[in-house]
Amino acid sequence: MEPKSCSGDGNPSRNLHPSKPLMAANFLRCLSRIQQTATNSSVGSRSRRIRRAAYASMAYSAGHRRAWSWALLRKLRCRRVRPVILPRRPRIARPQVVIEIDRAEVLRKLVPGGTGMDYCRLLEETADYIRCLATQVRLMQTVTDSISS
Amino acid sequence: MEKEGFWGQQWQATGAKLPPELNSGSAASDQLPQCFLNLNWKQPMAHDADFESALSSLVSSPCSNPPASADGSSIGELIGRLGGICNSNDISASSPYPSADASCYSTPLNSPPKLNLSVMDHRQQGRGGPPMPVNRVPGPQLGPFSAEPGFEDGAARLSCFAGRSSGSFAGQFGFLDPGNLSEASRSQCPKAGFGSCVGVGQSRSERPAHLEMKMRPKIDGSSTAEESEVGNGPEESSLSDRMTAEASSLRGITDNNSGKWKTATKRKGRRAPLSSSATNPPANMTEEESSDAKRCKTADRKGGAKNEVAKPKTEKNGHPGHREGKDNDHQPPEPPKDYIHVRARRGQATDAHSLAERVRREKISKRMKFLQDLVPGCNKVTGKAVMLDEIINYVQSLQRQIEFLSMKLATLNPQTDVSMENLLRKDIYQSRGPMPQPVFPAEIGTVLSYAHQPQTIALQSIVTSGLEAQFSLNSLQSSLRQSQSLQHATTDAYTDASSQLGGLWEDDLQNVAQTGFGQNHGQTHTGHLKIEL
């Protein structure tokens, strides 16, 4: 597991991604760029770009060691190209899955790059992805708060 | 092994479907028990353990088979096997296992010293058909069984087997009082084994009842005690393993009988023949033995967990002879099932699978715990399914939040410079707590290096805030060292920024730009920053 980010005693950043500053910098950079270059575009397109920037900065800060960041970066870089279909590993059906929805499959769809993983690795990637997502959300909230205030 | 081949021949016909099942280790159905029977027969002979395993297989297989149908045949087979096992030493190779039942019966009778077979015999025979569904089979076959000793051996083995497996066996067999068996079996393997064995043949439900009633008195008898003892050593381990997989109901039965069986097994010779026969089975057993240590323990732990898992474990326990430290009191936590999932012991393959599976499960549980910490509100949630649901919901909610925030950001359309500065400061101080600064240089460096854009104002703000943050930190140098790669770029950027900034900025800024990041120009800047915020 990645080391938790250094958090202050009173700072509940235990769940923050360790590369939060990097993420923040990346995101802000992208944000500023977007705001500068797309001032005349619609809100929707801008929001899409911002969202993509958010994911990109998230994936970039996470680095290439995580499968999800790697897959995300690939997807973002080739967004104009058809998404690469990763080789699917045969899913091992678990008893509960047989009867109900395959939660592992749902999770695989949610986490980028999760389609080609086994369950064990999927959980690991999910944990890291959740951490990064939470960090990104907090970052964006801070940005919006600071902007709106 | 002779025994293996010997048994195998017989089984080939019956266990046609077994091999695939065995190999696959699939859990199961009726077929498994049969497989178990077959396989065990091949292997067990080598030692008592083997014998026990065989017995267990015998027991288990009939148990798993639907009571109605399999009773007669199963019982007969069981008996036959018992006999075979008892006489394994004598028989060693050849006798074989005639048509599955008859031969078994015939052979065993010869050897064993004290055989409770007689007990069985006349119980079976006396009853004829109805009392025991199996009677029809045992009847003629029991004839050979008249040699009690052999049967006793078999019974002893079974008891041992049952005892060890802690009741799973007993549960299956339902042969004896579950409560009794469990106690006895747990304590010593042997006693109950016999009872359970017999019971097993019948399938735990009603049939065993018949046998129970009949056997119990016999089992309680002294003769059985010896037999039970016989199986103690080697059988224990193997049996225990097997037993864990099997129903725990047997446990009671075996426990009950174990005491009685003890005396019976004292009879000495039992062990010898059993061991000799046990020794026969050879290779497969040895393989199992190697994994026995692990299996034994794992079986105990996971006995109730899964049939599939347990089975390989139990089977692996085919230890040849002595169970040195094996825990014979495996108590299969899993409740008695209608059928026993028995996986054929096929050497290392199954072993590796089970082990790998266990390791994998532990890894998964570890990760789930970590995820539980990440996802808020999951502390009380137990169970993988619910946990996964929570995780999925959380991931979806986070992604939705990002979309929403991006929309919000898009609509806000803030002023770049102001936003940047504010954002940076707030982000630093709000999200990073007391130690934003150390990282700031890196961040700033990154920002400057990546965002090498003509956004003067933004850069200025960033730089300012960054520098100000830096100044207050004495550990800037350490953090700078960390981001050395960035430093070079940032230094340049700083130079540019400083040049751009011109004289607008404090002297500190220029100093910083000149000296790089490693300068703490004073704590005042920190206060300055705070005020700005």
XYZ file of C-alpha atoms in Angstrom, chain A residues 41-140:
100
model
C -16.635 27.653 -24.599
C -19.766 26.390 -23.043
C -20.036 25.444 -19.483
C -20.583 21.874 -20.358
C -17.505 21.503 -22.422
C -15.481 23.364 -19.899
C -16.755 21.234 -17.138
C -15.858 18.193 -19.102
C -12.412 19.506 -19.618
C -12.087 20.321 -16.004
C -13.185 16.895 -15.066
C -10.712 15.387 -17.431
C -8.061 17.605 -16.005
C -8.978 16.467 -12.568
C -8.630 12.846 -13.521
C -5.478 13.511 -15.388
C -3.862 15.296 -12.519
C -4.994 12.583 -10.228
C -3.543 9.882 -12.400
C -0.414 11.803 -13.034
C 0.275 12.389 -9.424
C -0.368 8.778 -8.622
C 2.294 7.791 -11.020
C 2.664 4.790 -13.174
C 2.999 2.318 -10.432
C -0.672 1.975 -9.941
C -2.605 0.096 -12.492
C -5.556 2.377 -12.295
C -3.529 5.513 -12.899
C -1.799 3.880 -15.786
C -5.042 2.804 -17.341
C -6.529 6.198 -16.710
C -3.681 7.982 -18.344
C -3.830 5.722 -21.313
C -7.491 6.284 -21.610
C -7.091 10.001 -21.372
C -4.316 10.156 -23.862
C -6.149 8.069 -26.328
C -9.503 9.488 -25.662
C -9.965 10.150 -29.296
C -8.990 6.653 -30.142
C -11.040 3.682 -29.343
C -10.345 2.623 -25.841
C -7.979 -0.239 -25.556
C -9.627 -3.386 -24.487
C -7.494 -5.017 -21.904
C -7.299 -8.755 -21.892
C -9.850 -10.002 -19.522
C -8.856 -12.428 -16.950
C -11.461 -15.073 -16.462
C -13.451 -14.074 -13.528
C -13.617 -16.520 -10.729
C -17.166 -16.760 -9.673
C -17.646 -16.588 -5.993
C -20.556 -18.229 -4.293
C -22.314 -15.007 -3.667
C -21.821 -13.905 -7.152
C -23.563 -16.796 -8.613
C -26.784 -15.752 -7.108
C -26.502 -12.038 -7.041
C -24.937 -9.286 -8.985
C -21.311 -9.668 -9.501
C -20.045 -6.898 -7.373
C -16.537 -7.513 -8.459
C -17.579 -6.823 -12.011
C -19.272 -3.622 -11.039
C -16.183 -2.540 -9.203
C -14.067 -3.415 -12.176
C -16.087 -1.128 -14.327
C -15.767 1.685 -11.865
C -12.075 1.497 -11.271
C -10.059 2.290 -14.368
C -8.017 -0.600 -15.506
C -9.863 -3.013 -13.366
C -11.080 -5.271 -16.053
C -7.893 -7.157 -16.392
C -7.210 -7.814 -12.776
C -7.884 -10.513 -10.379
C -9.964 -9.864 -7.368
C -7.100 -9.436 -4.996
C -5.388 -6.843 -7.087
C -8.675 -5.172 -7.776
C -9.173 -4.514 -4.109
C -5.746 -3.033 -3.824
C -6.274 -0.773 -6.771
C -9.654 0.214 -5.477
C -8.154 1.306 -2.203
C -5.623 3.491 -3.895
C -8.165 4.820 -6.306
C -10.507 5.730 -3.508
C -7.740 7.545 -1.761
C -6.883 9.506 -4.835
C -10.486 10.265 -5.584
C -11.070 11.532 -2.090
C -8.008 13.709 -2.327
C -9.068 15.088 -5.642
C -12.533 15.810 -4.399
C -11.191 17.637 -1.413
C -8.847 19.578 -3.591
C -11.551 20.601 -5.948
